[in-house]
């Protein structure tokens, strides 16, 4: 088969759509030198004829241009003379003194020198001043003064300036006449200025040689260009004459129509210039197609658009009728050829089936790629299976449903069975009679779903009207599904290793073709990829549920009973996962209450477990009644030891990064002692509604070690509110902690708010839309213990003073209405005071507090701590503290800067 390239057709010279002649043999090629010149000058070849014609045209154009330039120069010179003479005359006529000189006794004496000076400066041939009768007062030639002016005066006497060409006393000239007017507008004289024709034409005569030289140069350049063009044309036509070129065209035309490949030549304006016989056959073109626009030939839109565009195309396949044509197209103006394009058509109908399969395969690969990108964007089981259903519709199926075992939704491993819950649905319509989302479905053994769950293999039902096992599931519903138009089903198990989590169902209705084996394989691949994401989401759900359960078990479920603080709190876990924020309220001895908030950096089980360990440690340390700074020091040592233990296990993470704030409030003195380890400072709301962030020394986070912690003593008015929080409330990705603290200050500002209302307002103003960290918030309204419920006595270091203490306590209990507790209280204080006198140092002080319980405290200056022990039967002492422990609800020792306090609490009757 002969293939003709687009470049070959583009270089046609015989007629539109003609073909380039085949290169002649070396013997036929034109010879260089004189032979080439003779070929051009004789006009035998097309190039010679074109050369002679171009030479004639160039000569004609050059001569015409020279004549036109000469005429134009002369016209421009005359125009310039008129303008100059008129300007000089008007300037002299309006010059100061001209009008007065006309009325002088001797106008010539005044005006002649001025006129000559103006003539010389303006380079005109004369400046003549005359009276209204035309008698000259001035003239370049003095003998002409006093004689009559030669020219037309009537327009000037009428008050108008004008110019004219005349023959005057000094020869042919161009002159202007301008009136000189008095103040009342009457003409009192005339001024004329002019240039002779000799001077007017002199400019043109001087320019004429230059013009002729330019014309000669243009002629030479044009002839050189014509020779170059003719030489190139001679090479392109290979010296052929018109007859030879016609014969060559006929030969090429015969070849063109003999090839079995369609050839089209389209002009730059989109009109068909040439189409061979094969192109007519393949495109079914009309007989009069040549000369018409390709968009008017009845071709399909895509093919016509390609031919009209002239763009480059390589083996671009188009369906034309029942033929599949491969079209190649190239523009013809790539190397200076005429605008347009050449297209070749090849019938590739036999490749249609193969191309269709390739397109289907490409769509399948695209579907799998999109599934890999679009499924598993979250770690939510329900969302992941919904993404599976959505990616399959409508590209693979008309409807898609996913059914999962109940255990999978809660993160557990499913048990073997056929009872599932419909979790996801997607379809081209919403009214399909399939089981709705959320319904629990028990598949009978004959259904494709049950078989798929049992065998772990995909099952296809190409015709649901004949799928008796599926029809038996729910005859009424399945009949409605078939009547709806759903006719084909593929069921694929969601497998992750040995686990079968559920099934994915793909239904077809709008597409008439049932599912086939190739699509079954695609469904298996699609579901296999999605199952990995679903199992990941299931595992995350299980871990998240475990972490949430652990966290909830470790956080306080209710606040202990105490009277020192009115407490409200909020705890909000992060959406990203369980964190390590925690808080606690711990009643202490002496009606005091400890508040603690902490934060463990990170999320997940490790953070929650670490939080539980720290909270338990704080509980234990608080039982020792330690000051806040000492408690944080012990907690810091504990975290350091935990880090050392975790460092030995590479799979565990260190705890470094935990923070804590510990505050102890005494309702009797209204003193609040605060220490913090890398935690944000507390906020205090005064009773008047003002907010301040007290200066509390910022210690390092727990676990760093090496630096002591410091405390701050705050005196809180009764009715103040103490606010403790974690950094998740005031800091996130969109704002830094300084901006968050300022927002917190604004939210807290306000009087007459309860702690509960304060918590609500703070969260409304500061809670992020999607919290990235846990948030713990405690608002504690301070109370003061009524002084009438506090009794205190100084005790001398004398055993005889014990009786006085018993008597004083009895009177105080009677005053409080606690007569039933007198005996027990006397016994407790007798033992405690006796121990203080015997083993302690002075001064000794007794304090009794009437709170939620009756609290007895004995202060002394010794730092020794009593210990509970069992006395032998022969011992005379050692039973005092044992009796105290039996008679009280709690008892213990706490140390003060001046010594220690032994205290005991009794429940009220």
CSV table of N, CA, C and O in Angstrom, one decimal, residues 442-529:
chain,number,residue,atom,x,y,z
A,442,UNK,N,-31.6,-11.9,58.8
A,442,UNK,CA,-31.2,-13.3,59.0
A,442,UNK,C,-31.3,-14.0,57.6
A,442,UNK,O,-32.4,-14.4,57.2
A,443,UNK,N,-30.2,-14.3,57.0
A,443,UNK,CA,-30.3,-14.9,55.7
A,443,UNK,C,-30.4,-16.4,55.8
A,443,UNK,O,-29.7,-17.1,56.6
A,444,UNK,N,-31.4,-17.0,55.0
A,444,UNK,CA,-31.5,-18.4,55.1
A,444,UNK,C,-30.4,-19.1,54.3
A,444,UNK,O,-29.7,-18.4,53.5
A,445,UNK,N,-30.2,-20.4,54.5
A,445,UNK,CA,-29.1,-21.1,54.0
A,445,UNK,C,-29.0,-21.1,52.5
A,445,UNK,O,-27.9,-21.2,51.9
A,446,UNK,N,-30.1,-21.0,51.8
A,446,UNK,CA,-30.1,-21.1,50.3
A,446,UNK,C,-29.7,-19.8,49.6
A,446,UNK,O,-29.6,-19.8,48.4
A,447,UNK,N,-29.7,-18.7,50.3
A,447,UNK,CA,-29.4,-17.4,49.7
A,447,UNK,C,-27.9,-17.3,49.3
A,447,UNK,O,-27.0,-17.9,49.9
A,448,UNK,N,-27.6,-16.5,48.3
A,448,UNK,CA,-26.2,-16.2,47.9
A,448,UNK,C,-25.4,-15.7,49.1
A,448,UNK,O,-24.2,-16.0,49.2
A,449,UNK,N,-26.1,-14.8,49.9
A,449,UNK,CA,-25.4,-14.2,51.0
A,449,UNK,C,-24.9,-15.3,52.0
A,449,UNK,O,-23.8,-15.3,52.5
A,450,UNK,N,-25.8,-16.2,52.4
A,450,UNK,CA,-25.5,-17.3,53.3
A,450,UNK,C,-24.4,-18.2,52.8
A,450,UNK,O,-23.5,-18.6,53.5
A,451,UNK,N,-24.5,-18.5,51.5
A,451,UNK,CA,-23.4,-19.3,50.9
A,451,UNK,C,-22.1,-18.6,50.9
A,451,UNK,O,-21.1,-19.2,51.1
A,452,UNK,N,-22.1,-17.3,50.6
A,452,UNK,CA,-20.9,-16.6,50.6
A,452,UNK,C,-20.3,-16.5,52.0
A,452,UNK,O,-19.1,-16.6,52.1
A,453,UNK,N,-21.1,-16.3,53.0
A,453,UNK,CA,-20.6,-16.3,54.4
A,453,UNK,C,-20.0,-17.7,54.8
A,453,UNK,O,-19.0,-17.7,55.5
A,454,UNK,N,-20.7,-18.7,54.3
A,454,UNK,CA,-20.3,-20.0,54.7
A,454,UNK,C,-19.0,-20.5,54.0
A,454,UNK,O,-18.1,-21.1,54.6
A,455,UNK,N,-18.9,-20.2,52.8
A,455,UNK,CA,-17.7,-20.6,52.0
A,455,UNK,C,-16.6,-19.6,51.9
A,455,UNK,O,-15.4,-20.0,51.6
A,456,UNK,N,-16.9,-18.3,52.2
A,456,UNK,CA,-15.9,-17.3,52.0
A,456,UNK,C,-15.6,-17.0,50.6
A,456,UNK,O,-14.6,-16.3,50.3
A,457,UNK,N,-16.4,-17.4,49.7
A,457,UNK,CA,-16.2,-17.1,48.2
A,457,UNK,C,-17.4,-16.2,47.7
A,457,UNK,O,-18.5,-16.2,48.3
A,458,UNK,N,-17.1,-15.5,46.6
A,458,UNK,CA,-18.1,-14.7,46.0
A,458,UNK,C,-19.1,-15.5,45.3
A,458,UNK,O,-18.7,-16.6,44.7
A,459,UNK,N,-20.4,-15.1,45.2
A,459,UNK,CA,-21.4,-15.8,44.6
A,459,UNK,C,-22.1,-14.9,43.6
A,459,UNK,O,-22.4,-13.7,44.0
A,460,UNK,N,-22.4,-15.3,42.4
A,460,UNK,CA,-23.1,-14.5,41.4
A,460,UNK,C,-24.4,-15.1,41.0
A,460,UNK,O,-24.5,-16.3,40.8
A,461,UNK,N,-25.5,-14.3,41.0
A,461,UNK,CA,-26.8,-14.7,40.5
A,461,UNK,C,-27.1,-13.9,39.3
A,461,UNK,O,-27.7,-12.8,39.5
A,462,UNK,N,-26.8,-14.3,38.1
A,462,UNK,CA,-27.0,-13.4,36.9
A,462,UNK,C,-28.4,-13.2,36.6
A,462,UNK,O,-28.7,-12.1,36.0
A,463,UNK,N,-29.4,-14.0,37.0
A,463,UNK,CA,-30.8,-13.8,36.7
A,463,UNK,C,-31.5,-14.1,38.0
A,463,UNK,O,-31.8,-15.3,38.4
A,464,UNK,N,-31.9,-13.0,38.7
A,464,UNK,CA,-32.6,-13.2,40.0
A,464,UNK,C,-34.0,-13.9,39.8
A,464,UNK,O,-34.5,-14.5,40.8
A,465,UNK,N,-34.6,-13.8,38.7
A,465,UNK,CA,-35.9,-14.4,38.5
A,465,UNK,C,-35.8,-15.9,38.6
A,465,UNK,O,-36.8,-16.6,38.9
A,466,UNK,N,-34.6,-16.5,38.3
A,466,UNK,CA,-34.4,-17.9,38.4
A,466,UNK,C,-33.6,-18.3,39.6
A,466,UNK,O,-33.3,-19.5,39.7
A,467,UNK,N,-33.2,-17.4,40.5
A,467,UNK,CA,-32.4,-17.7,41.6
A,467,UNK,C,-33.4,-18.1,42.8
A,467,UNK,O,-33.8,-17.3,43.6
A,468,UNK,N,-33.8,-19.4,42.8
A,468,UNK,CA,-34.8,-19.8,43.7
A,468,UNK,C,-34.3,-19.7,45.1
A,468,UNK,O,-35.2,-19.5,46.1
A,469,UNK,N,-33.1,-20.0,45.4
A,469,UNK,CA,-32.6,-19.8,46.7
A,469,UNK,C,-32.7,-18.4,47.3
A,469,UNK,O,-33.1,-18.2,48.4
A,470,UNK,N,-32.5,-17.5,46.4
A,470,UNK,CA,-32.6,-16.1,46.9
A,470,UNK,C,-34.1,-15.7,47.0
A,470,UNK,O,-34.5,-15.0,47.9
A,471,UNK,N,-34.9,-16.2,46.1
A,471,UNK,CA,-36.3,-15.8,46.1
A,471,UNK,C,-37.0,-16.3,47.4
A,471,UNK,O,-38.0,-15.8,47.8
A,472,UNK,N,-36.4,-17.4,48.0
A,472,UNK,CA,-37.0,-18.0,49.2
A,472,UNK,C,-36.7,-17.2,50.4
A,472,UNK,O,-37.3,-17.5,51.5
A,473,UNK,N,-35.8,-16.2,50.4
A,473,UNK,CA,-35.5,-15.5,51.5
A,473,UNK,C,-36.7,-14.7,52.1
A,473,UNK,O,-37.0,-14.8,53.3
A,474,UNK,N,-37.4,-14.0,51.3
A,474,UNK,CA,-38.5,-13.2,51.7
A,474,UNK,C,-39.4,-13.1,50.5
A,474,UNK,O,-39.2,-12.1,49.7
A,475,UNK,N,-40.3,-14.0,50.2
A,475,UNK,CA,-41.0,-14.1,48.9
A,475,UNK,C,-41.6,-12.7,48.6
A,475,UNK,O,-41.6,-12.3,47.4
A,476,UNK,N,-42.2,-12.1,49.5
A,476,UNK,CA,-42.9,-10.9,49.2
A,476,UNK,C,-42.0,-9.8,48.8
A,476,UNK,O,-42.2,-9.1,47.8
A,477,UNK,N,-40.9,-9.6,49.6
A,477,UNK,CA,-39.9,-8.6,49.3
A,477,UNK,C,-39.1,-8.9,48.0
A,477,UNK,O,-38.9,-8.0,47.1
A,478,UNK,N,-38.7,-10.1,47.8
A,478,UNK,CA,-38.0,-10.5,46.6
A,478,UNK,C,-38.8,-10.3,45.3
A,478,UNK,O,-38.3,-9.9,44.3
A,479,UNK,N,-40.1,-10.6,45.5
A,479,UNK,CA,-41.0,-10.4,44.3
A,479,UNK,C,-41.0,-8.9,43.9
A,479,UNK,O,-41.0,-8.5,42.8
A,480,UNK,N,-41.1,-8.0,44.9
A,480,UNK,CA,-41.1,-6.6,44.7
A,480,UNK,C,-39.8,-6.1,44.1
A,480,UNK,O,-39.7,-5.2,43.2
A,481,UNK,N,-38.7,-6.7,44.5
A,481,UNK,CA,-37.4,-6.4,44.0
A,481,UNK,C,-37.3,-6.7,42.5
A,481,UNK,O,-36.8,-5.9,41.7
A,482,UNK,N,-37.8,-7.9,42.1
A,482,UNK,CA,-37.8,-8.3,40.7
A,482,UNK,C,-38.7,-7.4,39.9
A,482,UNK,O,-38.3,-7.0,38.8
A,483,UNK,N,-39.9,-7.1,40.4
A,483,UNK,CA,-40.8,-6.3,39.7
A,483,UNK,C,-40.2,-4.9,39.5
A,483,UNK,O,-40.5,-4.1,38.6
A,484,UNK,N,-39.4,-4.4,40.5
A,484,UNK,CA,-38.7,-3.1,40.4
A,484,UNK,C,-37.8,-3.0,39.3
A,484,UNK,O,-37.5,-1.9,38.7
A,485,UNK,N,-37.2,-4.2,38.8
A,485,UNK,CA,-36.3,-4.2,37.7
A,485,UNK,C,-34.9,-4.7,38.1
A,485,UNK,O,-34.0,-4.8,37.2
A,486,UNK,N,-34.6,-5.0,39.3
A,486,UNK,CA,-33.3,-5.5,39.7
A,486,UNK,C,-33.3,-7.0,39.2
A,486,UNK,O,-34.1,-7.8,39.6
A,487,UNK,N,-32.3,-7.3,38.4
A,487,UNK,CA,-32.3,-8.6,37.8
A,487,UNK,C,-31.0,-9.4,38.0
A,487,UNK,O,-30.9,-10.5,37.6
A,488,UNK,N,-29.9,-8.8,38.5
A,488,UNK,CA,-28.7,-9.5,38.7
A,488,UNK,C,-28.0,-9.1,39.9
A,488,UNK,O,-28.1,-8.0,40.4
A,489,UNK,N,-27.2,-10.1,40.6
A,489,UNK,CA,-26.6,-9.8,41.9
A,489,UNK,C,-25.3,-10.5,42.0
A,489,UNK,O,-25.1,-11.6,41.4
A,490,UNK,N,-24.4,-9.8,42.6
A,490,UNK,CA,-23.1,-10.4,43.0
A,490,UNK,C,-22.9,-10.2,44.5
A,490,UNK,O,-23.1,-9.0,45.0
A,491,UNK,N,-22.7,-11.2,45.3
A,491,UNK,CA,-22.4,-11.2,46.7
A,491,UNK,C,-21.0,-11.6,47.0
A,491,UNK,O,-20.6,-12.6,46.6
A,492,UNK,N,-20.3,-10.7,47.7
A,492,UNK,CA,-18.8,-10.9,48.0
A,492,UNK,C,-18.6,-10.8,49.5
A,492,UNK,O,-19.1,-9.8,50.1
A,493,UNK,N,-18.0,-11.8,50.1
A,493,UNK,CA,-17.8,-11.7,51.5
A,493,UNK,C,-16.7,-10.7,51.9
A,493,UNK,O,-15.7,-10.5,51.1
A,494,UNK,N,-16.8,-10.0,53.0
A,494,UNK,CA,-15.8,-9.1,53.5
A,494,UNK,C,-14.9,-9.9,54.4
A,494,UNK,O,-15.2,-10.1,55.6
A,495,UNK,N,-13.8,-10.3,53.8
A,495,UNK,CA,-12.8,-11.1,54.5
A,495,UNK,C,-11.6,-10.3,54.9
A,495,UNK,O,-11.0,-9.6,54.1
A,496,UNK,N,-11.1,-10.6,56.2
A,496,UNK,CA,-9.8,-10.0,56.6
A,496,UNK,C,-9.1,-11.2,57.3
A,496,UNK,O,-9.4,-11.5,58.5
A,497,UNK,N,-8.3,-11.8,56.6
A,497,UNK,CA,-7.6,-13.1,57.1
A,497,UNK,C,-8.7,-14.2,57.2
A,497,UNK,O,-9.4,-14.5,56.2
A,498,UNK,N,-8.8,-14.7,58.4
A,498,UNK,CA,-9.8,-15.8,58.6
A,498,UNK,C,-11.1,-15.3,59.0
A,498,UNK,O,-12.1,-16.0,59.1
A,499,UNK,N,-11.2,-13.9,59.2
A,499,UNK,CA,-12.5,-13.4,59.7
A,499,UNK,C,-13.4,-13.0,58.5
A,499,UNK,O,-12.9,-12.5,57.5
A,500,UNK,N,-14.6,-13.4,58.6
A,500,UNK,CA,-15.6,-12.9,57.6
A,500,UNK,C,-16.6,-11.9,58.3
A,500,UNK,O,-17.3,-12.3,59.2
A,501,UNK,N,-16.4,-10.6,58.0
A,501,UNK,CA,-17.1,-9.6,58.7
A,501,UNK,C,-18.5,-9.3,58.2
A,501,UNK,O,-19.3,-8.7,58.9
A,502,UNK,N,-18.8,-9.8,57.0
A,502,UNK,CA,-20.1,-9.5,56.4
A,502,UNK,C,-20.1,-9.7,54.9
A,502,UNK,O,-19.2,-10.4,54.4
A,503,UNK,N,-21.0,-9.2,54.2
A,503,UNK,CA,-21.1,-9.3,52.8
A,503,UNK,C,-21.4,-8.0,52.1
A,503,UNK,O,-22.0,-7.1,52.7
A,504,UNK,N,-20.8,-7.8,50.9
A,504,UNK,CA,-21.2,-6.7,50.0
A,504,UNK,C,-22.0,-7.2,48.9
A,504,UNK,O,-21.6,-8.2,48.2
A,505,UNK,N,-23.1,-6.5,48.6
A,505,UNK,CA,-24.0,-6.9,47.5
A,505,UNK,C,-24.1,-5.9,46.5
A,505,UNK,O,-24.3,-4.7,46.7
A,506,UNK,N,-23.9,-6.3,45.2
A,506,UNK,CA,-24.0,-5.4,44.1
A,506,UNK,C,-25.1,-5.9,43.2
A,506,UNK,O,-25.2,-7.0,42.8
A,507,UNK,N,-26.1,-4.9,42.9
A,507,UNK,CA,-27.3,-5.2,42.2
A,507,UNK,C,-27.3,-4.4,40.9
A,507,UNK,O,-26.8,-3.3,40.9
A,508,UNK,N,-27.9,-5.0,39.9
A,508,UNK,CA,-28.0,-4.3,38.6
A,508,UNK,C,-29.4,-4.3,38.1
A,508,UNK,O,-30.1,-5.3,38.2
A,509,UNK,N,-29.9,-3.1,37.6
A,509,UNK,CA,-31.2,-3.0,37.2
A,509,UNK,C,-31.3,-2.2,35.9
A,509,UNK,O,-31.8,-2.6,34.9
A,510,UNK,N,-30.7,-1.0,35.9
A,510,UNK,CA,-30.8,-0.1,34.7
A,510,UNK,C,-30.0,-0.7,33.5
A,510,UNK,O,-30.3,-0.5,32.4
A,511,UNK,N,-28.9,-1.3,33.8
A,511,UNK,CA,-28.1,-1.9,32.8
A,511,UNK,C,-28.7,-3.3,32.4
A,511,UNK,O,-28.8,-4.1,33.3
A,512,UNK,N,-28.9,-3.4,31.1
A,512,UNK,CA,-29.6,-4.7,30.7
A,512,UNK,C,-28.8,-5.9,30.8
A,512,UNK,O,-29.3,-7.0,31.1
A,513,UNK,N,-27.5,-5.8,30.7
A,513,UNK,CA,-26.6,-7.0,30.7
A,513,UNK,C,-26.4,-7.4,32.1
A,513,UNK,O,-26.2,-6.7,33.0
A,514,UNK,N,-26.6,-8.7,32.4
A,514,UNK,CA,-26.3,-9.3,33.7
A,514,UNK,C,-24.8,-9.2,34.0
A,514,UNK,O,-24.0,-9.0,33.1
A,515,UNK,N,-24.5,-9.4,35.3
A,515,UNK,CA,-23.1,-9.5,35.6
A,515,UNK,C,-22.4,-10.8,35.0
A,515,UNK,O,-23.1,-11.8,34.8
A,516,UNK,N,-21.1,-10.7,34.6
A,516,UNK,CA,-20.5,-11.8,34.0
A,516,UNK,C,-19.3,-12.2,34.9
A,516,UNK,O,-19.0,-11.6,36.0
A,517,UNK,N,-18.5,-13.2,34.5
A,517,UNK,CA,-17.4,-13.7,35.3
A,517,UNK,C,-16.3,-12.7,35.4
A,517,UNK,O,-15.7,-12.6,36.5
A,518,UNK,N,-16.1,-11.9,34.4
A,518,UNK,CA,-15.1,-10.8,34.5
A,518,UNK,C,-15.5,-9.8,35.6
A,518,UNK,O,-14.6,-9.3,36.4
A,519,UNK,N,-16.7,-9.5,35.6
A,519,UNK,CA,-17.2,-8.5,36.6
A,519,UNK,C,-17.2,-9.1,38.0
A,519,UNK,O,-17.0,-8.4,39.0
A,520,UNK,N,-17.4,-10.4,38.1
A,520,UNK,CA,-17.3,-11.1,39.4
A,520,UNK,C,-15.9,-11.0,40.0
A,520,UNK,O,-15.7,-10.7,41.1
A,521,UNK,N,-14.9,-11.2,39.1
A,521,UNK,CA,-13.5,-11.0,39.6
A,521,UNK,C,-13.2,-9.6,40.0
A,521,UNK,O,-12.5,-9.3,41.0
A,522,UNK,N,-13.8,-8.6,39.3
A,522,UNK,CA,-13.6,-7.2,39.6
A,522,UNK,C,-14.3,-7.0,41.0
A,522,UNK,O,-13.7,-6.3,41.9
A,523,UNK,N,-15.5,-7.5,41.2
A,523,UNK,CA,-16.1,-7.3,42.5
A,523,UNK,C,-15.3,-7.9,43.7
A,523,UNK,O,-15.2,-7.3,44.8
A,524,UNK,N,-14.7,-9.0,43.4
A,524,UNK,CA,-13.9,-9.7,44.5
A,524,UNK,C,-12.7,-8.8,44.8
A,524,UNK,O,-12.3,-8.6,46.0
A,525,UNK,N,-12.0,-8.2,43.8
A,525,UNK,CA,-10.9,-7.4,44.0
A,525,UNK,C,-11.3,-6.1,44.7
A,525,UNK,O,-10.6,-5.6,45.6
A,526,UNK,N,-12.4,-5.5,44.3
A,526,UNK,CA,-12.9,-4.3,44.9
A,526,UNK,C,-13.2,-4.5,46.4
A,526,UNK,O,-12.7,-3.7,47.3
A,527,UNK,N,-13.9,-5.6,46.7
A,527,UNK,CA,-14.2,-5.8,48.1
A,527,UNK,C,-13.0,-6.2,48.9
A,527,UNK,O,-12.9,-5.9,50.1
A,528,UNK,N,-12.1,-6.9,48.3
A,528,UNK,CA,-10.9,-7.3,49.1
A,528,UNK,C,-10.1,-6.1,49.5
A,528,UNK,O,-9.5,-6.0,50.6
A,529,UNK,N,-10.0,-5.1,48.6
A,529,UNK,CA,-9.3,-3.9,49.0
A,529,UNK,C,-10.1,-3.1,50.1
A,529,UNK,O,-9.5,-2.6,51.0
